[in-house]
Amino acid sequence: MSDRLSALRLFARLARTGSFSRAGRELALSQSSASRIAAELEREVGAALLTRTTRGVTLTEAGADYLARIEPLLAALEEADHAARGTGELRGTLRVALSSNFGVREVIPRLPAFMQLHPALRIERLMDDLRQDLVNESVDVALRWGVLEDSSAMARQLAVSPRLLAASPAYLARAGLPDTPESLANHEVIVGPLGEGLKWRSFKRDGRTTSVPFGGRLTVSSKQAAIAAAAAGLGIVSIPFWLCRPELASGALVQVLADWQIEPIELHAIFAAGRAAKPSARAFADYLAGALSE
């Protein structure tokens, strides 16, 4: 593995794994070989691309810029290889960004079948309820709920989930059961990631539509924490049905204002702007759309 293209692939994996040993294992190289090839690449480029410490490898400023420029080229080559094979076989690494709760509850249980279909494909999951930067973190596909903010990115709707309000029986016994959207102003509201919960909109019933602004004393950074807080009796939460099915089934949470319709929430696959979606990213979106519809 001494050619320039192989060196670029190694550099991309070093940037994402932060480890010579891990990147080397992925590419069937020893740690010493991976270190030597990276050093040769830096000499050819004429710049320090990596900072090496006892704790791992990080990118220099020049390395980050270099990575941003070569990854679209590597993705285009992967697309060409995939088309030339003509077998549908997927290879390489697929980086998926998604929220932790949705990932744990709905996506990971569906991964085995997809990975069995594509045994040569590696999948890296970036699970965080704060929205990742698709370009800087080299995300191939992000799964995001709600309104799309980046109009320049390519997107595909995968599914639509009902949205509901829920609270624990203990909280409702203590605070009372709200009977109209306006009565929510007298209740504790759990504010979720990105300020979710500061305004619940589009309550509909009998031709009437209303929106209700309010605040909350508790703010959490993940939907999983919001569900746990509601189950602990700390207030009312707004959540997609898919993310709280176990709690509703067990009785840990009870739906509130069930006779009012709330606007559903869409799930999209987002592909980074400025580069073509990788074959593996498109295939993963296709698979997940089908799996979620079953």
XYZ file of C-alpha atoms in Angstrom:
294
model
C 0.000 0.000 0.000
C 2.384 2.721 -1.185
C 0.460 4.593 -3.854
C -0.943 8.073 -3.343
C -4.614 7.027 -3.454
C -4.111 4.446 -0.717
C -2.296 7.067 1.323
C -5.235 9.442 0.951
C -7.644 6.750 2.128
C -5.438 6.106 5.127
C -5.257 9.823 5.912
C -9.070 10.092 5.809
C -9.411 7.199 8.235
C -6.744 8.652 10.537
C -8.652 11.920 10.599
C -11.873 10.174 11.607
C -10.541 7.549 14.012
C -7.763 9.601 15.614
C -5.701 6.435 15.880
C -2.909 4.880 13.806
C -3.691 1.445 15.194
C -7.400 1.576 14.432
C -6.986 3.081 10.970
C -4.292 0.525 10.257
C -6.499 -2.370 11.321
C -9.285 -1.164 9.061
C -6.909 -1.080 6.095
C -4.902 -4.225 6.972
C -1.790 -2.262 7.957
C 0.452 -2.404 10.976
C 0.608 0.684 13.155
C 4.188 1.343 12.065
C 3.249 1.060 8.369
C 0.339 3.436 8.825
C 2.617 5.950 10.557
C 5.228 5.684 7.806
C 2.697 6.150 4.986
C 1.174 9.192 6.713
C 4.630 10.728 7.117
C 5.394 10.110 3.433
C 2.126 11.800 2.456
C 3.015 14.859 4.530
C 6.415 15.057 2.835
C 4.800 14.836 -0.608
C 2.226 17.490 0.269
C 4.846 19.689 1.898
C 2.827 20.429 5.022
C 2.157 18.977 8.482
C -1.307 17.423 8.264
C -1.423 15.582 11.586
C -0.544 16.345 15.177
C 0.715 13.235 16.956
C 0.466 12.873 20.730
C 0.501 9.959 23.141
C -3.294 10.238 23.280
C -3.901 9.970 19.550
C -3.863 11.873 16.282
C -5.578 15.163 15.461
C -5.651 17.318 12.349
C -3.657 20.479 11.941
C -5.387 23.441 10.316
C -3.782 22.452 7.016
C -4.869 18.857 7.597
C -8.494 19.845 8.146
C -8.500 21.848 4.915
C -6.806 18.987 3.064
C -9.369 16.502 4.350
C -12.272 18.699 3.232
C -10.785 18.801 -0.275
C -9.943 15.111 -0.715
C -13.055 13.510 0.760
C -15.309 14.505 -2.160
C -12.718 12.940 -4.477
C -12.675 9.715 -2.472
C -16.480 9.645 -2.436
C -16.585 10.121 -6.213
C -14.128 7.274 -6.669
C -16.242 5.073 -4.420
C -19.272 5.882 -6.569
C -17.326 4.932 -9.716
C -16.150 1.662 -8.176
C -19.684 0.834 -7.068
C -21.070 1.484 -10.555
C -18.314 -0.540 -12.200
C -18.906 -3.581 -9.992
C -22.580 -3.606 -10.936
C -23.354 -6.027 -8.112
C -24.878 -3.682 -5.535
C -22.125 -4.601 -3.069
C -21.288 -1.763 -0.675
C -17.817 -1.241 0.768
C -15.943 1.327 2.804
C -17.244 3.293 5.798
C -20.655 4.893 6.226
C -20.910 7.687 8.809
C -24.456 8.141 10.117
C -25.499 10.973 12.453
C -28.703 10.618 14.451
C -30.279 11.350 17.807
C -29.331 8.998 20.612
C -32.861 7.985 21.613
C -34.042 7.267 18.078
C -30.802 5.456 17.344
C -31.046 3.184 20.359
C -34.766 2.471 20.107
C -35.495 2.311 16.396
C -32.355 2.257 14.237
C -29.935 -0.117 15.987
C -32.525 -2.935 16.234
C -32.926 -2.657 12.438
C -29.198 -2.579 11.652
C -28.431 -6.329 11.679
C -30.427 -7.054 8.530
C -28.800 -4.150 6.657
C -25.301 -5.155 7.742
C -25.915 -8.759 6.753
C -26.829 -7.536 3.269
C -23.538 -5.625 3.039
C -20.828 -7.528 4.969
C -17.972 -5.414 3.533
C -19.475 -2.134 4.804
C -18.427 -0.500 8.080
C -20.869 1.808 9.853
C -19.924 4.585 12.258
C -22.787 6.089 14.266
C -22.540 9.621 15.634
C -25.331 9.689 18.190
C -26.103 13.119 19.596
C -29.277 15.177 19.896
C -27.359 18.335 18.969
C -27.153 18.673 15.207
C -23.799 17.730 13.768
C -21.954 19.667 11.081
C -22.228 17.292 8.138
C -19.246 18.695 6.238
C -16.771 19.228 9.083
C -17.561 15.844 10.625
C -17.688 14.065 7.255
C -21.189 12.756 7.886
C -22.510 10.761 4.928
C -26.153 10.796 6.022
C -27.902 12.385 9.004
C -31.312 11.347 10.294
C -33.157 14.402 11.533
C -36.599 15.076 12.922
C -38.611 18.183 12.233
C -38.245 21.235 10.025
C -35.204 21.302 7.775
C -32.927 24.267 8.392
C -30.243 23.808 5.733
C -31.938 24.355 2.387
C -28.672 23.747 0.496
C -28.407 20.125 1.652
C -30.023 17.263 -0.188
C -32.824 15.660 1.786
C -35.246 12.782 1.536
C -38.303 12.228 3.724
C -38.156 8.763 5.257
C -41.217 8.669 7.478
C -43.773 10.688 9.434
C -44.433 10.053 13.109
C -47.420 11.271 15.143
C -46.458 13.724 17.859
C -48.083 13.706 21.265
C -47.951 15.200 24.743
C -47.282 12.882 27.644
C -46.765 12.957 31.396
C -46.496 10.477 34.224
C -49.581 9.387 36.216
C -47.934 10.774 39.366
C -47.478 14.212 37.814
C -51.060 14.325 36.544
C -52.385 13.235 39.930
C -50.463 16.100 41.522
C -50.949 18.851 38.934
C -54.249 17.854 37.361
C -55.135 16.815 33.839
C -55.089 19.667 31.272
C -58.312 19.817 29.264
C -57.408 22.468 26.676
C -54.121 23.575 25.076
C -54.425 26.899 26.901
C -54.467 25.114 30.263
C -50.917 23.915 29.597
C -49.779 27.373 30.731
C -50.491 26.207 34.303
C -48.262 23.134 34.001
C -44.578 22.320 34.109
C -43.218 21.834 30.608
C -39.990 19.982 29.879
C -37.928 21.912 27.341
C -36.058 19.558 25.058
C -33.085 19.868 22.693
C -32.851 23.008 20.559
C -35.495 24.735 22.699
C -38.249 22.224 21.931
C -41.210 22.867 24.193
C -41.024 26.665 24.300
C -43.918 26.769 21.858
C -46.207 23.897 20.917
C -48.100 24.769 17.780
C -50.997 23.623 15.633
C -53.317 21.997 18.144
C -56.397 21.150 16.071
C -59.932 20.056 16.991
C -63.332 20.684 15.421
C -61.874 23.080 12.863
C -60.091 25.138 15.511
C -56.309 25.630 15.489
C -54.316 27.161 18.314
C -50.699 27.633 19.408
C -49.546 27.864 22.998
C -46.323 29.624 24.128
C -44.958 28.912 27.597
C -41.763 28.247 29.524
C -40.387 25.464 31.637
C -38.071 25.181 34.610
C -36.290 22.095 33.299
C -34.277 22.063 30.062
C -32.535 18.909 28.840
C -30.179 18.273 25.941
C -31.605 14.994 24.644
C -34.989 13.499 23.900
C -34.076 10.473 25.986
C -33.536 12.754 28.981
C -36.833 14.532 28.255
C -38.709 11.226 28.308
C -36.949 10.156 31.513
C -37.793 13.495 33.135
C -41.455 13.152 32.199
C -41.558 9.582 33.512
C -40.023 10.858 36.766
C -42.955 13.239 37.203
C -41.191 16.483 36.334
C -43.697 17.723 33.785
C -45.271 17.329 30.356
C -43.204 16.527 27.292
C -43.847 16.804 23.553
C -42.369 13.801 21.775
C -42.721 11.739 18.585
C -44.763 8.606 19.233
C -41.935 6.359 18.051
C -39.624 7.646 20.771
C -41.895 6.911 23.734
C -43.737 3.729 22.755
C -42.268 1.616 25.602
C -43.244 4.164 28.261
C -46.788 4.466 26.912
C -47.149 0.680 26.742
C -45.896 0.213 30.308
C -47.979 3.047 31.745
C -44.933 5.058 32.798
C -46.319 7.849 30.599
C -49.908 8.768 29.767
C -50.956 10.741 26.709
C -52.285 14.216 27.446
C -54.894 16.075 25.341
C -55.449 12.963 23.260
C -58.588 14.458 21.684
C -56.541 17.259 20.110
C -54.534 16.672 16.946
C -50.937 17.881 16.974
C -48.918 18.379 13.813
C -46.910 15.226 13.047
C -43.133 15.313 12.789
C -41.174 14.253 9.721
C -38.004 12.195 9.664
C -35.539 13.089 6.917
C -32.296 11.677 5.630
C -29.942 14.613 5.037
C -26.953 14.391 2.713
C -24.193 16.983 2.950
C -24.368 19.893 0.528
C -21.637 20.228 -2.036
C -21.019 16.565 -2.713
C -22.909 13.639 -4.163
C -24.466 11.179 -1.741
C -22.404 8.014 -1.380
C -23.977 4.790 -2.661
C -23.967 3.402 0.882
C -25.750 6.520 2.190
C -28.465 6.223 -0.447
C -28.826 2.492 0.190
C -29.098 3.056 3.962
C -31.810 5.686 3.471
C -33.712 3.341 1.141
C -33.450 0.488 3.625
C -34.523 2.559 6.618
C -37.508 4.046 4.778
C -38.732 0.540 4.015
C -38.018 -0.807 7.493
C -39.838 2.034 9.239
C -42.917 1.561 7.068
C -43.371 -2.065 8.120
